[in-house]
Amino acid sequence: MNSAGHPEATARRGLELTPFRGLRYDPDRVGSLAAVTSPPYDVVVRPDGLHHLESADPYNIVRLILPQAATPEARNEQAARTLRRWMSEGVLTADPDPGLYVYEQRDGDGMLQRGIIGALRVTDPSEHIVLPHEDVMPHVVADRAALMRATWANLEPLLLTYRGNGPTAATTTVVERAAGRPPLLSTTTEDGFCHRLWSVTDPDELARVRSELAGHQALIADGHHRWATYRRLRAEHPSPGPWDHGLVLLVDTARYPLRVRAIHRLLHGLPVSDAVAALDGHFRVRRLDSALAGSLDALAQAADTGNAFLLAGDGAFHLVDRPDPGLLARTVPTDRPEAWRTLDATVLHATLLAHVWHVPDDSAAHVSYIHDTAATVEKAERDGGTAVLMHPVREEVVRELAQQGVTMPRKSTSFGPKPASGLVLRALDL
């Protein structure tokens, strides 16, 4: 068996990470490297967050990953023009030699994560090399694909994890050796994370990394829609070619475990009072007297024994747990493993949204997915909707389902820390 639990036959051609000429900001041309970075595009969900990033620096990467114009076509054309202008003006410059990039994130609480950025060969799910664990929304894939076609670039790396072979593994050795050298860049973003980046161009080191990773699988931790976009674009373009690869950050979670957090739901047009009333006879509902932190603690305790959710939006918190077993038997599909059928996200989508609240989950007009807990509550209170706060899924459950080829409901998990967008880009024509 290989490190991810599949037969050796699967590992004959595993991860293929290729060096590339990284496109990076010239620090002398921007206010600061921190001011031009952004969280991944799908984390910047609020207009105030978008405007904050746009005003941080005229060259902030959000102008490429989330361009603003009247139509999708105009947005993508604007991003393409902006990228080419920044390159021609020297705001973004390509490194002289192809390489892989060691990337480090560190916060003040002792969190340290290191991984390696490169252009990964795009594979199909049937190859069992890159394992998705969540479903995707076709309209989001179409949107990202149109942006990548227009810009001819991978603008931000997605986050993949793998389980390495211990502290003496070749990739670990290369990563740690690079981290002992002066970095190409070092910056601290407003969330308190320090980011550092190094290039690896030595042919022997690149060969050792390539050889070792060929025996591994990876789990998509963040970026399912971008990986699906890579697959769509590879199918559209002749091979071999630049679309055969996509920009990723690979992290060995045996050495650097990720944080797993929940992604919350905001239900538009459903007041909390209506949501609670509809639960009568189906779930137990308790109004909590505690503030957000204490209510989340109560949610965590309830989640230890079964499905549990926290509703907010009316100035209070309502703990929802103990679903009616008969209701679950009628509404949750039975053609999946038990670990999938008992997921909170499964029960939320299959039972609560579809059968109790009758809220379609395939449109942003009905459901928004928000990473920030407090922001979800604040927006629900402001807009009169219902915030559904979730408890995170354990990484081992995610990996177990992915290895079985079973995808979780969309936006079930939030792995982190996520790579900052704007530190290194991949232009496909370099």
mmCIF file of C-alpha atoms in Angstrom, residues 26-255:
data_model
loop_
_atom_site.group_PDB
_atom_site.id
_atom_site.type_symbol
_atom_site.label_atom_id
_atom_site.label_comp_id
_atom_site.label_asym_id
_atom_site.label_seq_id
_atom_site.Cartn_x
_atom_site.Cartn_y
_atom_site.Cartn_z
ATOM 1 C CA ASP A 26 8.555 43.774 -7.420
ATOM 2 C CA PRO A 27 8.653 45.085 -3.811
ATOM 3 C CA ASP A 28 10.040 48.408 -5.043
ATOM 4 C CA ARG A 29 6.918 48.987 -7.176
ATOM 5 C CA VAL A 30 4.236 48.407 -4.533
ATOM 6 C CA GLY A 31 3.452 49.933 -1.159
ATOM 7 C CA SER A 32 4.239 46.679 0.622
ATOM 8 C CA LEU A 33 3.995 42.999 -0.170
ATOM 9 C CA ALA A 34 1.390 42.605 2.573
ATOM 10 C CA ALA A 35 -0.764 45.290 0.958
ATOM 11 C CA VAL A 36 -0.947 43.464 -2.396
ATOM 12 C CA THR A 37 -1.929 40.057 -0.991
ATOM 13 C CA SER A 38 -5.421 38.698 -0.467
ATOM 14 C CA PRO A 39 -7.111 35.628 0.953
ATOM 15 C CA PRO A 40 -8.249 33.133 -1.727
ATOM 16 C CA TYR A 41 -11.020 34.469 -3.958
ATOM 17 C CA ASP A 42 -13.794 32.455 -2.268
ATOM 18 C CA VAL A 43 -12.888 33.745 1.198
ATOM 19 C CA VAL A 44 -13.361 37.372 0.125
ATOM 20 C CA VAL A 45 -17.133 37.103 0.254
ATOM 21 C CA ARG A 46 -18.209 40.472 1.614
ATOM 22 C CA PRO A 47 -18.191 43.698 -0.446
ATOM 23 C CA ASP A 48 -16.557 45.537 2.447
ATOM 24 C CA GLY A 49 -13.724 42.984 2.402
ATOM 25 C CA LEU A 50 -13.300 43.454 -1.342
ATOM 26 C CA HIS A 51 -13.272 47.245 -1.047
ATOM 27 C CA HIS A 52 -10.791 47.061 1.828
ATOM 28 C CA LEU A 53 -8.373 45.040 -0.282
ATOM 29 C CA GLU A 54 -8.809 47.251 -3.343
ATOM 30 C CA SER A 55 -8.013 50.323 -1.276
ATOM 31 C CA ALA A 56 -5.002 48.716 0.438
ATOM 32 C CA ASP A 57 -2.872 49.144 -2.686
ATOM 33 C CA PRO A 58 -3.706 49.888 -6.351
ATOM 34 C CA TYR A 59 -1.888 46.687 -7.289
ATOM 35 C CA ASN A 60 -3.670 44.347 -4.858
ATOM 36 C CA ILE A 61 -4.102 40.862 -6.326
ATOM 37 C CA VAL A 62 -7.864 41.045 -5.731
ATOM 38 C CA ARG A 63 -8.063 43.153 -8.913
ATOM 39 C CA LEU A 64 -7.034 40.001 -10.780
ATOM 40 C CA ILE A 65 -8.826 37.248 -8.861
ATOM 41 C CA LEU A 66 -12.066 39.231 -8.324
ATOM 42 C CA PRO A 67 -12.180 41.914 -11.031
ATOM 43 C CA GLN A 68 -15.126 44.307 -10.890
ATOM 44 C CA ALA A 69 -17.087 45.262 -14.035
ATOM 45 C CA ALA A 70 -20.636 45.214 -15.353
ATOM 46 C CA THR A 71 -20.585 41.766 -16.982
ATOM 47 C CA PRO A 72 -18.583 38.555 -16.523
ATOM 48 C CA GLU A 73 -16.977 39.064 -19.914
ATOM 49 C CA ALA A 74 -15.936 42.605 -19.048
ATOM 50 C CA ARG A 75 -14.574 41.479 -15.670
ATOM 51 C CA ASN A 76 -12.386 38.816 -17.238
ATOM 52 C CA GLU A 77 -11.149 41.106 -20.005
ATOM 53 C CA GLN A 78 -10.318 43.713 -17.380
ATOM 54 C CA ALA A 79 -8.319 41.185 -15.354
ATOM 55 C CA ALA A 80 -6.395 40.120 -18.455
ATOM 56 C CA ARG A 81 -5.565 43.718 -19.366
ATOM 57 C CA THR A 82 -4.556 44.498 -15.790
ATOM 58 C CA LEU A 83 -2.250 41.472 -15.606
ATOM 59 C CA ARG A 84 -0.520 42.285 -18.883
ATOM 60 C CA ARG A 85 -0.144 45.944 -17.909
ATOM 61 C CA TRP A 86 1.397 45.081 -14.564
ATOM 62 C CA MET A 87 3.815 42.728 -16.316
ATOM 63 C CA SER A 88 4.776 45.274 -18.966
ATOM 64 C CA GLU A 89 5.290 47.956 -16.304
ATOM 65 C CA GLY A 90 7.447 45.655 -14.176
ATOM 66 C CA VAL A 91 5.036 45.564 -11.243
ATOM 67 C CA LEU A 92 4.988 41.787 -11.705
ATOM 68 C CA THR A 93 8.236 40.186 -12.874
ATOM 69 C CA ALA A 94 9.115 36.611 -13.734
ATOM 70 C CA ASP A 95 11.920 34.842 -11.911
ATOM 71 C CA PRO A 96 14.812 34.066 -14.269
ATOM 72 C CA ASP A 97 14.916 30.308 -13.710
ATOM 73 C CA PRO A 98 12.186 27.686 -13.298
ATOM 74 C CA GLY A 99 11.911 26.377 -9.768
ATOM 75 C CA LEU A 100 9.724 25.088 -7.020
ATOM 76 C CA TYR A 101 8.921 27.427 -4.139
ATOM 77 C CA VAL A 102 9.081 26.624 -0.445
ATOM 78 C CA TYR A 103 6.372 28.566 1.355
ATOM 79 C CA GLU A 104 6.133 29.168 5.091
ATOM 80 C CA GLN A 105 3.291 30.577 7.187
ATOM 81 C CA ARG A 106 3.724 31.360 10.875
ATOM 82 C CA ASP A 107 1.484 33.106 13.380
ATOM 83 C CA GLY A 108 1.977 34.431 16.893
ATOM 84 C CA ASP A 109 0.278 31.418 18.492
ATOM 85 C CA GLY A 110 2.979 28.950 17.468
ATOM 86 C CA MET A 111 1.336 27.788 14.244
ATOM 87 C CA LEU A 112 3.986 26.872 11.651
ATOM 88 C CA GLN A 113 3.236 25.474 8.233
ATOM 89 C CA ARG A 114 5.649 24.804 5.397
ATOM 90 C CA GLY A 115 4.939 23.390 1.981
ATOM 91 C CA ILE A 116 6.127 23.450 -1.590
ATOM 92 C CA ILE A 117 4.534 25.312 -4.511
ATOM 93 C CA GLY A 118 4.776 24.009 -8.053
ATOM 94 C CA ALA A 119 2.867 23.211 -11.228
ATOM 95 C CA LEU A 120 1.144 19.868 -10.651
ATOM 96 C CA ARG A 121 0.134 17.506 -13.441
ATOM 97 C CA VAL A 122 -3.652 17.607 -13.715
ATOM 98 C CA THR A 123 -5.248 14.184 -13.275
ATOM 99 C CA ASP A 124 -8.728 12.698 -13.327
ATOM 100 C CA PRO A 125 -10.437 11.284 -10.217
ATOM 101 C CA SER A 126 -10.252 7.794 -11.740
ATOM 102 C CA GLU A 127 -6.450 7.907 -11.393
ATOM 103 C CA HIS A 128 -6.737 8.210 -7.565
ATOM 104 C CA ILE A 129 -3.829 10.650 -7.427
ATOM 105 C CA VAL A 130 -5.515 13.904 -6.424
ATOM 106 C CA LEU A 131 -8.500 13.100 -4.214
ATOM 107 C CA PRO A 132 -11.419 15.522 -3.960
ATOM 108 C CA HIS A 133 -13.639 15.350 -0.908
ATOM 109 C CA GLU A 134 -16.322 17.894 -1.790
ATOM 110 C CA ASP A 135 -18.782 18.446 -4.607
ATOM 111 C CA VAL A 136 -18.461 21.565 -6.721
ATOM 112 C CA MET A 137 -20.931 24.045 -8.171
ATOM 113 C CA PRO A 138 -20.775 24.126 -11.989
ATOM 114 C CA HIS A 139 -21.363 27.871 -12.252
ATOM 115 C CA VAL A 140 -18.326 28.571 -10.045
ATOM 116 C CA VAL A 141 -16.136 26.287 -12.168
ATOM 117 C CA ALA A 142 -17.390 28.054 -15.301
ATOM 118 C CA ASP A 143 -16.581 31.437 -13.739
ATOM 119 C CA ARG A 144 -13.024 30.445 -12.732
ATOM 120 C CA ALA A 145 -12.417 28.805 -16.122
ATOM 121 C CA ALA A 146 -13.430 31.965 -17.976
ATOM 122 C CA LEU A 147 -11.061 34.014 -15.832
ATOM 123 C CA MET A 148 -8.135 31.649 -16.410
ATOM 124 C CA ARG A 149 -8.798 31.539 -20.164
ATOM 125 C CA ALA A 150 -8.792 35.326 -20.329
ATOM 126 C CA THR A 151 -5.675 35.848 -18.220
ATOM 127 C CA TRP A 152 -3.821 32.740 -19.427
ATOM 128 C CA ALA A 153 -2.611 32.340 -15.861
ATOM 129 C CA ASN A 154 -3.012 30.476 -12.581
ATOM 130 C CA LEU A 155 -3.452 33.456 -10.272
ATOM 131 C CA GLU A 156 -3.428 31.670 -6.896
ATOM 132 C CA PRO A 157 -2.352 28.214 -5.699
ATOM 133 C CA LEU A 158 -4.842 25.759 -4.334
ATOM 134 C CA LEU A 159 -3.979 23.806 -1.171
ATOM 135 C CA LEU A 160 -3.262 20.054 -1.297
ATOM 136 C CA THR A 161 -2.109 17.778 1.499
ATOM 137 C CA TYR A 162 -0.214 14.496 1.486
ATOM 138 C CA ARG A 163 1.233 12.194 4.123
ATOM 139 C CA GLY A 164 5.013 12.145 3.897
ATOM 140 C CA ASN A 165 7.518 9.461 4.791
ATOM 141 C CA GLY A 166 8.995 11.045 7.897
ATOM 142 C CA PRO A 167 11.613 13.657 8.821
ATOM 143 C CA THR A 168 14.296 12.241 6.514
ATOM 144 C CA ALA A 169 12.112 12.222 3.379
ATOM 145 C CA ALA A 170 13.629 13.946 0.366
ATOM 146 C CA THR A 171 10.965 16.648 0.081
ATOM 147 C CA THR A 172 11.137 17.384 3.816
ATOM 148 C CA THR A 173 14.910 17.725 3.578
ATOM 149 C CA VAL A 174 14.621 20.143 0.655
ATOM 150 C CA VAL A 175 11.931 22.195 2.397
ATOM 151 C CA GLU A 176 13.832 22.472 5.673
ATOM 152 C CA ARG A 177 17.135 23.231 3.958
ATOM 153 C CA ALA A 178 15.523 26.061 1.983
ATOM 154 C CA ALA A 179 13.940 27.487 5.145
ATOM 155 C CA GLY A 180 17.418 27.914 6.597
ATOM 156 C CA ARG A 181 18.441 30.320 3.823
ATOM 157 C CA PRO A 182 17.529 34.002 3.401
ATOM 158 C CA PRO A 183 14.054 34.133 1.781
ATOM 159 C CA LEU A 184 13.051 35.709 -1.508
ATOM 160 C CA LEU A 185 10.393 37.597 0.398
ATOM 161 C CA SER A 186 9.084 37.996 3.916
ATOM 162 C CA THR A 187 5.936 39.879 4.881
ATOM 163 C CA THR A 188 3.380 39.940 7.671
ATOM 164 C CA THR A 189 -0.273 40.330 6.694
ATOM 165 C CA GLU A 190 -2.910 42.057 8.803
ATOM 166 C CA ASP A 191 -4.182 38.732 10.143
ATOM 167 C CA GLY A 192 -0.869 38.358 11.976
ATOM 168 C CA PHE A 193 0.601 35.666 9.738
ATOM 169 C CA CYS A 194 4.209 35.979 8.615
ATOM 170 C CA HIS A 195 4.774 34.652 5.085
ATOM 171 C CA ARG A 196 8.168 33.664 3.686
ATOM 172 C CA LEU A 197 9.074 32.270 0.265
ATOM 173 C CA TRP A 198 12.208 30.582 -1.119
ATOM 174 C CA SER A 199 12.990 29.224 -4.573
ATOM 175 C CA VAL A 200 14.482 25.773 -5.205
ATOM 176 C CA THR A 201 16.290 25.569 -8.547
ATOM 177 C CA ASP A 202 19.054 23.041 -7.897
ATOM 178 C CA PRO A 203 18.562 20.168 -10.396
ATOM 179 C CA ASP A 204 19.481 17.477 -7.878
ATOM 180 C CA GLU A 205 17.011 18.784 -5.282
ATOM 181 C CA LEU A 206 14.272 19.100 -7.881
ATOM 182 C CA ALA A 207 14.910 15.527 -9.031
ATOM 183 C CA ARG A 208 14.707 14.175 -5.463
ATOM 184 C CA VAL A 209 11.418 15.947 -4.827
ATOM 185 C CA ARG A 210 9.969 14.711 -8.098
ATOM 186 C CA SER A 211 11.052 11.132 -7.382
ATOM 187 C CA GLU A 212 9.591 11.044 -3.897
ATOM 188 C CA LEU A 213 6.273 12.705 -4.724
ATOM 189 C CA ALA A 214 5.722 10.226 -7.554
ATOM 190 C CA GLY A 215 4.838 7.686 -4.849
ATOM 191 C CA HIS A 216 2.154 9.800 -3.201
ATOM 192 C CA GLN A 217 -1.454 10.866 -3.486
ATOM 193 C CA ALA A 218 -2.818 14.216 -2.362
ATOM 194 C CA LEU A 219 -6.068 15.335 -0.781
ATOM 195 C CA ILE A 220 -7.597 18.609 -1.926
ATOM 196 C CA ALA A 221 -7.765 20.675 1.236
ATOM 197 C CA ASP A 222 -8.855 23.947 -0.354
ATOM 198 C CA GLY A 223 -9.565 24.681 -4.003
ATOM 199 C CA HIS A 224 -12.006 22.056 -5.294
ATOM 200 C CA HIS A 225 -13.482 24.485 -7.803
ATOM 201 C CA ARG A 226 -10.060 25.541 -9.074
ATOM 202 C CA TRP A 227 -8.975 21.902 -9.439
ATOM 203 C CA ALA A 228 -12.166 21.168 -11.391
ATOM 204 C CA THR A 229 -11.331 24.247 -13.466
ATOM 205 C CA TYR A 230 -7.839 22.910 -14.192
ATOM 206 C CA ARG A 231 -9.412 19.651 -15.373
ATOM 207 C CA ARG A 232 -11.875 21.464 -17.631
ATOM 208 C CA LEU A 233 -9.182 23.631 -19.197
ATOM 209 C CA ARG A 234 -6.842 20.695 -19.712
ATOM 210 C CA ALA A 235 -9.648 18.921 -21.619
ATOM 211 C CA GLU A 236 -10.148 22.001 -23.807
ATOM 212 C CA HIS A 237 -6.527 22.422 -24.864
ATOM 213 C CA PRO A 238 -4.174 20.133 -26.804
ATOM 214 C CA SER A 239 -1.712 18.067 -24.810
ATOM 215 C CA PRO A 240 1.144 18.367 -24.091
ATOM 216 C CA GLY A 241 0.845 22.003 -23.163
ATOM 217 C CA PRO A 242 0.764 24.442 -20.242
ATOM 218 C CA TRP A 243 -2.824 23.523 -19.344
ATOM 219 C CA ASP A 244 -1.646 20.025 -18.383
ATOM 220 C CA HIS A 245 -0.508 21.528 -15.071
ATOM 221 C CA GLY A 246 -2.009 23.759 -12.407
ATOM 222 C CA LEU A 247 -0.568 25.832 -9.574
ATOM 223 C CA VAL A 248 -0.713 24.141 -6.146
ATOM 224 C CA LEU A 249 0.761 24.271 -2.659
ATOM 225 C CA LEU A 250 1.561 20.796 -1.308
ATOM 226 C CA VAL A 251 1.773 20.407 2.479
ATOM 227 C CA ASP A 252 2.935 17.252 4.267
ATOM 228 C CA THR A 253 0.381 17.030 7.080
ATOM 229 C CA ALA A 254 2.317 14.242 8.779
ATOM 230 C CA ARG A 255 4.837 16.985 9.588
#
